[in-house]
Tab-separated table of C-alpha atoms in Angstrom:
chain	number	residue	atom	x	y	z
J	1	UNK	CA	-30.245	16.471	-2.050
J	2	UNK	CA	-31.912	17.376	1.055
J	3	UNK	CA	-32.389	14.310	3.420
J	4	UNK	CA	-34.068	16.024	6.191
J	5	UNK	CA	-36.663	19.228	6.596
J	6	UNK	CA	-36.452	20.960	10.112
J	7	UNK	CA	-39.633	22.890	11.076
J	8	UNK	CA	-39.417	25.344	13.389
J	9	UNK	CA	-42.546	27.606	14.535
J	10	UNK	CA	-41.359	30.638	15.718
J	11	UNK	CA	-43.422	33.173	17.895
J	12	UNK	CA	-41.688	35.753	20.420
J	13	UNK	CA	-38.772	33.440	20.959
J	14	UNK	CA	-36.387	36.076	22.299
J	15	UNK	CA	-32.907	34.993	22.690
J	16	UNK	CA	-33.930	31.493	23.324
J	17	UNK	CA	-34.048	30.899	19.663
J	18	UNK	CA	-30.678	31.992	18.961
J	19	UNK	CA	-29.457	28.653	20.770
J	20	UNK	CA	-32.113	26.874	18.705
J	21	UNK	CA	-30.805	28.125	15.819
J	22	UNK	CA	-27.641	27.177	16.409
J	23	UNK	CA	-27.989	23.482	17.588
J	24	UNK	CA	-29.554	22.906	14.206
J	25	UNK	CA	-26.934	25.060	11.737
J	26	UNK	CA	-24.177	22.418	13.887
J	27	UNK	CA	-25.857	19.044	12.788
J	28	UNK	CA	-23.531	16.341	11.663
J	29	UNK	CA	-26.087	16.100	9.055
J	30	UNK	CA	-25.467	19.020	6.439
J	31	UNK	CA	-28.295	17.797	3.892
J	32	UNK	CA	-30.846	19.237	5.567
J	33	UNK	CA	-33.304	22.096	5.367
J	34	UNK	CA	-34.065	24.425	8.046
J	35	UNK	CA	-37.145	25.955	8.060
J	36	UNK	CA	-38.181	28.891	10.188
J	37	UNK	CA	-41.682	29.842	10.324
J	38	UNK	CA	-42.376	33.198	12.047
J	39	UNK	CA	-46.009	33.420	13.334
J	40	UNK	CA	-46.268	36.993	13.297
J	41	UNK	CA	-44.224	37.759	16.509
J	42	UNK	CA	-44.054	41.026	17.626
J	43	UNK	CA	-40.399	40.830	19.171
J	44	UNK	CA	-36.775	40.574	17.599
J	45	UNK	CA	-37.719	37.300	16.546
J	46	UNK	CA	-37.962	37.576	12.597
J	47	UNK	CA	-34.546	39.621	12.769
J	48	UNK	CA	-32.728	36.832	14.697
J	49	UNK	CA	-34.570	34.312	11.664
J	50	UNK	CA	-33.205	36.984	8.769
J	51	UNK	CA	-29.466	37.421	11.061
J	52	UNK	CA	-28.995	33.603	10.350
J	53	UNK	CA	-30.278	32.757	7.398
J	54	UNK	CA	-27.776	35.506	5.853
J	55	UNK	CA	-25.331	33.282	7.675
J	56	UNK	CA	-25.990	29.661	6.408
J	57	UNK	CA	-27.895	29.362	3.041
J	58	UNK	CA	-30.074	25.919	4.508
J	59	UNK	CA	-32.350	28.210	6.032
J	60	UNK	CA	-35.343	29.093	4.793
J	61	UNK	CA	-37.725	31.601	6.598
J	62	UNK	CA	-41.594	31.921	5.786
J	63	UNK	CA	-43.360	35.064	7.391
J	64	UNK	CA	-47.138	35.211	7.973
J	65	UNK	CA	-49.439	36.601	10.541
J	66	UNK	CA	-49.918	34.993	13.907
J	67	UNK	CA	-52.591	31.708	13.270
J	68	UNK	CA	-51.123	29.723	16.041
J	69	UNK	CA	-48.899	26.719	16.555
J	70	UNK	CA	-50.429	23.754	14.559
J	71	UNK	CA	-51.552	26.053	11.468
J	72	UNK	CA	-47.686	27.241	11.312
J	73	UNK	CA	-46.426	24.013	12.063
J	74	UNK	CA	-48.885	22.758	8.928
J	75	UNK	CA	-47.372	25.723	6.779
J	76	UNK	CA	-43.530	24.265	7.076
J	77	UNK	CA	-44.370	21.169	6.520
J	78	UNK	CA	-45.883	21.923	3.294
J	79	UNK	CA	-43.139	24.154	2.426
J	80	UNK	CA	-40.704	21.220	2.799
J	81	UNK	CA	-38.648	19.714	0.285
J	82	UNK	CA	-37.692	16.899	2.239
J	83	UNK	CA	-40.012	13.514	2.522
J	84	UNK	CA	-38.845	13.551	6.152
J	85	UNK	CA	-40.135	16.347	8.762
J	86	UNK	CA	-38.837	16.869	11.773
J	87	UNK	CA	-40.075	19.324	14.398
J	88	UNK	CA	-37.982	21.805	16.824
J	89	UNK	CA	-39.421	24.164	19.259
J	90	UNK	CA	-37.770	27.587	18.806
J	91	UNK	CA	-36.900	27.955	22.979
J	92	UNK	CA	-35.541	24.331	22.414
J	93	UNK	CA	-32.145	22.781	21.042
J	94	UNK	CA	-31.325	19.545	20.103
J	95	UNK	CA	-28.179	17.058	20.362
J	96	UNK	CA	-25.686	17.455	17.407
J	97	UNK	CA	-26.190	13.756	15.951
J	98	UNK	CA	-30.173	13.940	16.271
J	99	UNK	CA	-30.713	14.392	12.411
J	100	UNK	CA	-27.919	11.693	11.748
J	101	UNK	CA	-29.588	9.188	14.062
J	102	UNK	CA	-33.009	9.510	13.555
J	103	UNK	CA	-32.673	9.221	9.621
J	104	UNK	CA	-30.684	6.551	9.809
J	105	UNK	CA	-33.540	4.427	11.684
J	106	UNK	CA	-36.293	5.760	9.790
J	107	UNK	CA	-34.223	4.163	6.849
J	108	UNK	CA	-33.140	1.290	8.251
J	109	UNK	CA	-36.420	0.100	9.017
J	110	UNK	CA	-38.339	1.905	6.432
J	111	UNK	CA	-40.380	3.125	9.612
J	112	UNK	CA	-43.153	6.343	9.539
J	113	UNK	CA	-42.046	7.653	12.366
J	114	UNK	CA	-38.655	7.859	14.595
J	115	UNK	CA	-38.823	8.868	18.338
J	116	UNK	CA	-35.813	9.328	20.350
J	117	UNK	CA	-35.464	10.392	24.004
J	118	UNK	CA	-35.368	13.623	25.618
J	119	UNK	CA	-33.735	16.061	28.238
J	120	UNK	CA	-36.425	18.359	30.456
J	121	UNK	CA	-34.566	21.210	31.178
J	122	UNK	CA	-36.094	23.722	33.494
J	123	UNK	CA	-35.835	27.343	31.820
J	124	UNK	CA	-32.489	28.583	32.247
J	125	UNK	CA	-31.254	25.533	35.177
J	126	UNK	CA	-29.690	23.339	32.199
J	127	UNK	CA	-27.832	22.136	35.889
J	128	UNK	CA	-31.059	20.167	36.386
J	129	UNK	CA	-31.386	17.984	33.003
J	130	UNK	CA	-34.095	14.933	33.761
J	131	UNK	CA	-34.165	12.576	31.097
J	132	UNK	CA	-37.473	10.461	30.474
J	133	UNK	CA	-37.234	7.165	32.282
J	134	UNK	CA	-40.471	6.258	30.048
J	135	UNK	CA	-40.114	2.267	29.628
J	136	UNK	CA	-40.483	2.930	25.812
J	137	UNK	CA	-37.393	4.070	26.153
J	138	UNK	CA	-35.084	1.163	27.375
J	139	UNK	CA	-33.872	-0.124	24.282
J	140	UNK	CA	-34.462	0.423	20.905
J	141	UNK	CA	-37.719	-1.199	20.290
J	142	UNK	CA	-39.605	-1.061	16.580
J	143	UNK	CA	-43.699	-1.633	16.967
J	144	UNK	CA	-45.378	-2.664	13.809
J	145	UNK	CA	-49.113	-1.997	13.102
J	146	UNK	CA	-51.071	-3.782	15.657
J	147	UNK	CA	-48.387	-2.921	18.117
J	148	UNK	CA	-48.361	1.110	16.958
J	149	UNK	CA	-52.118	1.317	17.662
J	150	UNK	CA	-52.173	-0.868	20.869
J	151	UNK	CA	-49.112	0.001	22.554
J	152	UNK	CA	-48.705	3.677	21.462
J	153	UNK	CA	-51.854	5.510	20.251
J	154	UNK	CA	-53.981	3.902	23.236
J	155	UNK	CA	-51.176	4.862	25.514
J	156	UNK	CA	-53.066	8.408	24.813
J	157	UNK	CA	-56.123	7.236	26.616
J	158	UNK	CA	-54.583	6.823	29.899
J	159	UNK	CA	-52.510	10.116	30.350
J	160	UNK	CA	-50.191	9.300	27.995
J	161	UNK	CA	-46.796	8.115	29.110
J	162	UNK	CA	-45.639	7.551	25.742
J	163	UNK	CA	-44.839	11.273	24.735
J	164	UNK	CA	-47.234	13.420	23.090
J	165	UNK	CA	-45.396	16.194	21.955
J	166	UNK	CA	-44.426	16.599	18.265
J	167	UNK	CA	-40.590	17.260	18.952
J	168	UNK	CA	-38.022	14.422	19.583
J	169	UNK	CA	-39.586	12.639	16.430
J	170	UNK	CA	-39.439	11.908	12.643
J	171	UNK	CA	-42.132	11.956	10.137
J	172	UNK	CA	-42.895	10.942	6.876
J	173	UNK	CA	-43.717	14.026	4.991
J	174	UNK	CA	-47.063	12.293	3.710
J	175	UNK	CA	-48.515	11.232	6.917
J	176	UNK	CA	-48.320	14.634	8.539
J	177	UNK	CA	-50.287	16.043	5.756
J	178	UNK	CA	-52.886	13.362	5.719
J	179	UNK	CA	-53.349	13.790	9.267
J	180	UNK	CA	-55.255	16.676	11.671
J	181	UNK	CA	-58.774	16.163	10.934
J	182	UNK	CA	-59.252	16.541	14.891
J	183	UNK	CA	-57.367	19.851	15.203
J	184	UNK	CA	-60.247	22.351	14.169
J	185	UNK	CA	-61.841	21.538	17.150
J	186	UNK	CA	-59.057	22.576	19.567
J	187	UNK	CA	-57.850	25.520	20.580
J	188	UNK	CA	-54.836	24.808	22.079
J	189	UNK	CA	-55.042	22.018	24.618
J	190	UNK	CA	-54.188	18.647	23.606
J	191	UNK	CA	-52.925	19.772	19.697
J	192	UNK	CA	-49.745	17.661	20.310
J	193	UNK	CA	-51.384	14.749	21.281
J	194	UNK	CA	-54.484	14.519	18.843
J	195	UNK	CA	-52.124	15.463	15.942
J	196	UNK	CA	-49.820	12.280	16.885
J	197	UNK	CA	-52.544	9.856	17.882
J	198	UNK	CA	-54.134	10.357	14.108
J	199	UNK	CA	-50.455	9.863	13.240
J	200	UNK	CA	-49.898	6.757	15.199
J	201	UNK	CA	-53.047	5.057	13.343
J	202	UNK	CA	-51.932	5.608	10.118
J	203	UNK	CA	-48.290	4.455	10.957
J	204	UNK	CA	-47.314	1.112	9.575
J	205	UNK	CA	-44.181	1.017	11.642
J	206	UNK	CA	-42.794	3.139	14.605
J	207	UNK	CA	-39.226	2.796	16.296
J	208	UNK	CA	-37.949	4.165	19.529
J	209	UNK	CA	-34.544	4.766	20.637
J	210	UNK	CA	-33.263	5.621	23.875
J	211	UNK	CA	-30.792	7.872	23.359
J	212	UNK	CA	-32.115	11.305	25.052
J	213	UNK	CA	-30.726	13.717	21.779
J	214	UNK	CA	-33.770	16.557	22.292
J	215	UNK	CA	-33.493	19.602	25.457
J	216	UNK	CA	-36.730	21.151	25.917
J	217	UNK	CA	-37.772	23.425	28.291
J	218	UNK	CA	-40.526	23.004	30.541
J	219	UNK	CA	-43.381	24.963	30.606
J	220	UNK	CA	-46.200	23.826	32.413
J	221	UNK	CA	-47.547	24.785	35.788
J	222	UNK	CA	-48.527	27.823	34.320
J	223	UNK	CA	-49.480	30.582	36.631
J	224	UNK	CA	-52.013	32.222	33.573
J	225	UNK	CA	-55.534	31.662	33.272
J	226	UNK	CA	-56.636	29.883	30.603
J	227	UNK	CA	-59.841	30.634	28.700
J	228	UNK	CA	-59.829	27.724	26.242
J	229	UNK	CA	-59.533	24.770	29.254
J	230	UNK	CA	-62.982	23.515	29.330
J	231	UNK	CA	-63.869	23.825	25.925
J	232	UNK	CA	-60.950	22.252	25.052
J	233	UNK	CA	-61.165	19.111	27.847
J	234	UNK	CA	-64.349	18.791	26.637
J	235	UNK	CA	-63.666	18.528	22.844
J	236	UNK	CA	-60.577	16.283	23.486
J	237	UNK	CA	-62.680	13.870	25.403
J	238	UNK	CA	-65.317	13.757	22.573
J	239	UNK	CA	-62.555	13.143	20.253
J	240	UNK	CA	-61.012	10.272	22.520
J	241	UNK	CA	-64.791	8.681	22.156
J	242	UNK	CA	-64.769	8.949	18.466
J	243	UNK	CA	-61.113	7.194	18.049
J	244	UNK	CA	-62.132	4.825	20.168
J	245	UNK	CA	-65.183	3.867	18.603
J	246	UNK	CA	-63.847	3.594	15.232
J	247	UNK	CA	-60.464	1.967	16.089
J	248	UNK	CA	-60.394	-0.057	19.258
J	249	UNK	CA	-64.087	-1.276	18.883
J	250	UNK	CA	-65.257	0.154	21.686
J	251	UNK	CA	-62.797	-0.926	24.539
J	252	UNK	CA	-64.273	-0.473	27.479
J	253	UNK	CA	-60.654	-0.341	29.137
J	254	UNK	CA	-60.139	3.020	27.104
J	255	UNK	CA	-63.782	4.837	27.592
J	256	UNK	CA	-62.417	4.351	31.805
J	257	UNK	CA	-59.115	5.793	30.764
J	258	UNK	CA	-60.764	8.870	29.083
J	259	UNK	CA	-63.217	9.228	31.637
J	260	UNK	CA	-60.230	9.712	34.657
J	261	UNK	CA	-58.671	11.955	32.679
J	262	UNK	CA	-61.765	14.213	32.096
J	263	UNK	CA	-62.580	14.518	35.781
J	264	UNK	CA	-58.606	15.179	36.452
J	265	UNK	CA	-58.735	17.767	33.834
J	266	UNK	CA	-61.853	19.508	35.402
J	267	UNK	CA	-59.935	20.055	38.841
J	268	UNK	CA	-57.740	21.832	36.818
J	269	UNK	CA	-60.670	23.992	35.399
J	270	UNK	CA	-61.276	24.615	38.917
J	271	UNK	CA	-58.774	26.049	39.989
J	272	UNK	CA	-58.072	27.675	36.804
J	273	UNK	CA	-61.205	29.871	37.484
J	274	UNK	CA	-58.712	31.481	40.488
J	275	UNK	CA	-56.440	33.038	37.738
J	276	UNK	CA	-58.876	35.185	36.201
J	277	UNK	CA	-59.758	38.507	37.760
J	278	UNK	CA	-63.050	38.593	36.184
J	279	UNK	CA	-63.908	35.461	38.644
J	280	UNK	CA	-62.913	36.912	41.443
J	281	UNK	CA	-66.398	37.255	42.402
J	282	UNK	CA	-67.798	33.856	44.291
J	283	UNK	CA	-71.084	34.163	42.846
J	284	UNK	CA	-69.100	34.964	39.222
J	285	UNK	CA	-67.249	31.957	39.974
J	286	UNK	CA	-69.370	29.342	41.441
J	287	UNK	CA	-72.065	30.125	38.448
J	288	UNK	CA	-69.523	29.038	36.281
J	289	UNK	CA	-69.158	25.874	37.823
J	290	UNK	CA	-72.312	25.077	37.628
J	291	UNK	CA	-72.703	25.713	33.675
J	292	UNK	CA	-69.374	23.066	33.930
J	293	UNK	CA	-71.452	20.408	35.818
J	294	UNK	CA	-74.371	20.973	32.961
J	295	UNK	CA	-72.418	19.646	30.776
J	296	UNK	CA	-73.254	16.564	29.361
J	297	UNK	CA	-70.152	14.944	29.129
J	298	UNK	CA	-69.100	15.753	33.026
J	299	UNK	CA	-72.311	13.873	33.975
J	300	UNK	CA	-71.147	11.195	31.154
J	301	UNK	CA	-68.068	10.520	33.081
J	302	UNK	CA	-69.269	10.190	36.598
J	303	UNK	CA	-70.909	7.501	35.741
J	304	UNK	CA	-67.851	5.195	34.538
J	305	UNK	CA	-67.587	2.333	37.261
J	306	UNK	CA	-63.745	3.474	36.918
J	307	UNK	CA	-64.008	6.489	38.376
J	308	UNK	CA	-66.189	5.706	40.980
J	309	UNK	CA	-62.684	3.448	42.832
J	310	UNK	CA	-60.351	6.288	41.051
J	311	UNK	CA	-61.289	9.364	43.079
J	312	UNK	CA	-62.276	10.750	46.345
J	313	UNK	CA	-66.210	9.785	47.202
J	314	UNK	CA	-67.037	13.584	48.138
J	315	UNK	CA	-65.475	14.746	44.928
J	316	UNK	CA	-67.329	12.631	43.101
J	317	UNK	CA	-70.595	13.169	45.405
J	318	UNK	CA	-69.819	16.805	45.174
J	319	UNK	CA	-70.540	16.782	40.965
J	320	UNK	CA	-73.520	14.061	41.416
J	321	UNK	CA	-75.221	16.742	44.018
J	322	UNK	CA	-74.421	19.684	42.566
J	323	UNK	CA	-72.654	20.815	45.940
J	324	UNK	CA	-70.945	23.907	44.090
J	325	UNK	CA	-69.355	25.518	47.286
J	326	UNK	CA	-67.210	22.230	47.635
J	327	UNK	CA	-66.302	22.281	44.526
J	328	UNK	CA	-65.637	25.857	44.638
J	329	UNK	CA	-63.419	25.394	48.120
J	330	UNK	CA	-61.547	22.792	46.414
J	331	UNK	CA	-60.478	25.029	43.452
J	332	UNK	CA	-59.158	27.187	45.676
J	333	UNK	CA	-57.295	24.974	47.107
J	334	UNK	CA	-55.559	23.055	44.101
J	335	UNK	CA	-54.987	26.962	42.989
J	336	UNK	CA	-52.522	27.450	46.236
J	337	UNK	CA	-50.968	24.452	45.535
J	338	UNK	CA	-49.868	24.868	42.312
J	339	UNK	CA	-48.703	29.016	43.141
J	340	UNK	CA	-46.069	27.013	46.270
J	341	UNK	CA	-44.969	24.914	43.291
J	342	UNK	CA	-44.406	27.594	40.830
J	343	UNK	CA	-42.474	29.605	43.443
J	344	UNK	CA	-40.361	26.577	44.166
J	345	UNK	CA	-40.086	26.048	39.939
J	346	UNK	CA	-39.135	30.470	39.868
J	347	UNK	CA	-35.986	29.726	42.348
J	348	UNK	CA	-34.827	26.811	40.713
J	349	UNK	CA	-34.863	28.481	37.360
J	350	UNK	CA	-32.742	31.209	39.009
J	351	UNK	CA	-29.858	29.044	39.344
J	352	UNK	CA	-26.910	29.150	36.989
J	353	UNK	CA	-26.258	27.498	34.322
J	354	UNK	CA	-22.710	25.305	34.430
């Protein structure tokens, strides 16, 4: 009997998901089900999936074309036989025990969903392992319904220390396919986190344990433009509004939480705009500001007595006026940034791996 489904969406891994692979064929749990969900990648990938799965009959491999992450992640999980999901990154790899201890909780307790710590490993330095010092993760800790919607899913309204992504946890099979109403309306930013908050509010019972069993590599500070930003900041926030209406009764708490996270994202749309060779142009670039500041729910924002204490006074008197060139400048600026820290991020992930 299968305790356990593994769901792993797999586009242009490379070699990374040969260690993937392997972290999961070595669980101490052997009931389990690994499934390997190729979204149409054009490498080696798919003959790495078919190499093991010749190798160790648990795995299970389900080709389609490429329909991105949540859609494939969607397709394992209704391909599982398992009433307990449990998602892996395919450039990731997990502790040994991480199936055995997070089913064991989830039975324990009878909980929804299990959420265990986690490693940050930068690319190939695995010498520089940072484990999440998030205080959910002190001690074991089990939050019950008003606690799961309170302490967790509003934790998403206020940049979300308690962790958004969809690894390092385990799901009931049911609530995972009763969830993602919100997900049509994103492109990419924010999936993670609007998949789990839906989660988290139909959860009856969530535990935590602090035992750091999941390496993932981290991505961000990407140095690639990225088309879908606004859109997607904008669609998130909108979302945010509707949870929040419907759920916490209007908390004026959260609407300020939202709100600084809007106007944080949209310095990142600024200096996105420096990424793109097609913006190049300042008059190119600084028109597309401007269609940012027509939007509604920029205006919306700046008018939350939070923000007004949170940020700089000529940031904020740079979107009330319309001064674009500031704006512009300070794009720029946050865009040279963030190119010293990459550099600094491309040396360390030079170093060797011990």
């Amino acid at each position: 009997m299968v305790q356990m489904s593994i769901v792993v969406p797999v586009y242009n891994a490379g070699k990374k998901l040969e260690k993937c692979i392997l972290s999961l064929i070595a669980q101490d749990m052997k009931e389990l089900e690994i499934i390997l969900v190729n979204d149409g990648s054009t490498d080696k990938s798919l003959n790495i999936c078919k190499k093991y799965a010749k190798q160790d009959g648990r795995i299970k491999i389900i080709n389609k074309n490429n329909e991105g992450s949540i859609k494939t992640r969607r397709r394992g999980v209704i391909e599982a036989s398992s009433k307990y999901v449990m998602f892996v990154d395919a450039d990731d790899w997990v502790d040994h025990s991480i199936c055995t201890k997070l089913y064991e909780q989830m039975v324990l307790e009878d909980a929804d969903v299990v959420v265990c710590n986690t490693y940050k490993v930068f690319d190939n330095a695995a010498i520089i392992k940072k484990s999440n010092n998030s205080h959910f993760f002190d001690v074991k800790k089990v939050y019950n319904d008003h606690e799961v919607r309170e302490k967790l899913a509003a934790a998403y309204f206020h940049g979300h220390p308690f962790p958004a992504s969809l690894f390092a946890k385990l799901y009931k099979k049911e609530l995972l396919l009763d969830s993602g109403k919100y997900l049509d309306s994103i492109i990419f930013l924010g999936e993670d986190l609007y998949y789990n908050i839906e989660v988290l509010l139909h959860s009856k019972k969530v535990v935590t344990i602090p035992e750091s069993l999941y390496y993932y590599r981290a991505g961000g500070l990407t140095s690639k433009y990225m088309s879908y930003l606004f859109d997607d900041m904008v669609s998130g926030y909108i979302i945010q509004k509707e949870i929040i209406n419907e759920y916490f009764h209007d908390d004026q708490h959260h609407y300020n939480g939202i709100s600084i996270m809007l106007l944080n994202t949209f310095k990142t749309c600024l200096s996105n705009l420096y990424k793109n060779e097609a913006y190049k142009s300042t008059p190119i670039r600084q028109a597309v500001i401007g269609g940012y500041l027509d939007n509604p729910t920029i205006k919306e924002a700046l008018k939350n007595k939070s923000v007004q204490t949170y940020f700089d006074a000529s940031f904020l008197y740079a979107i009330e006026n319309r001064d674009i060139q500031y704006l512009d400048q300070l794009g720029w600026r946050l865009y040279r940034a963030g190119r010293s820290k990459r550099y600094v991020m491309k040396v360390i992930e030079k170093l060797e791996i011990v």
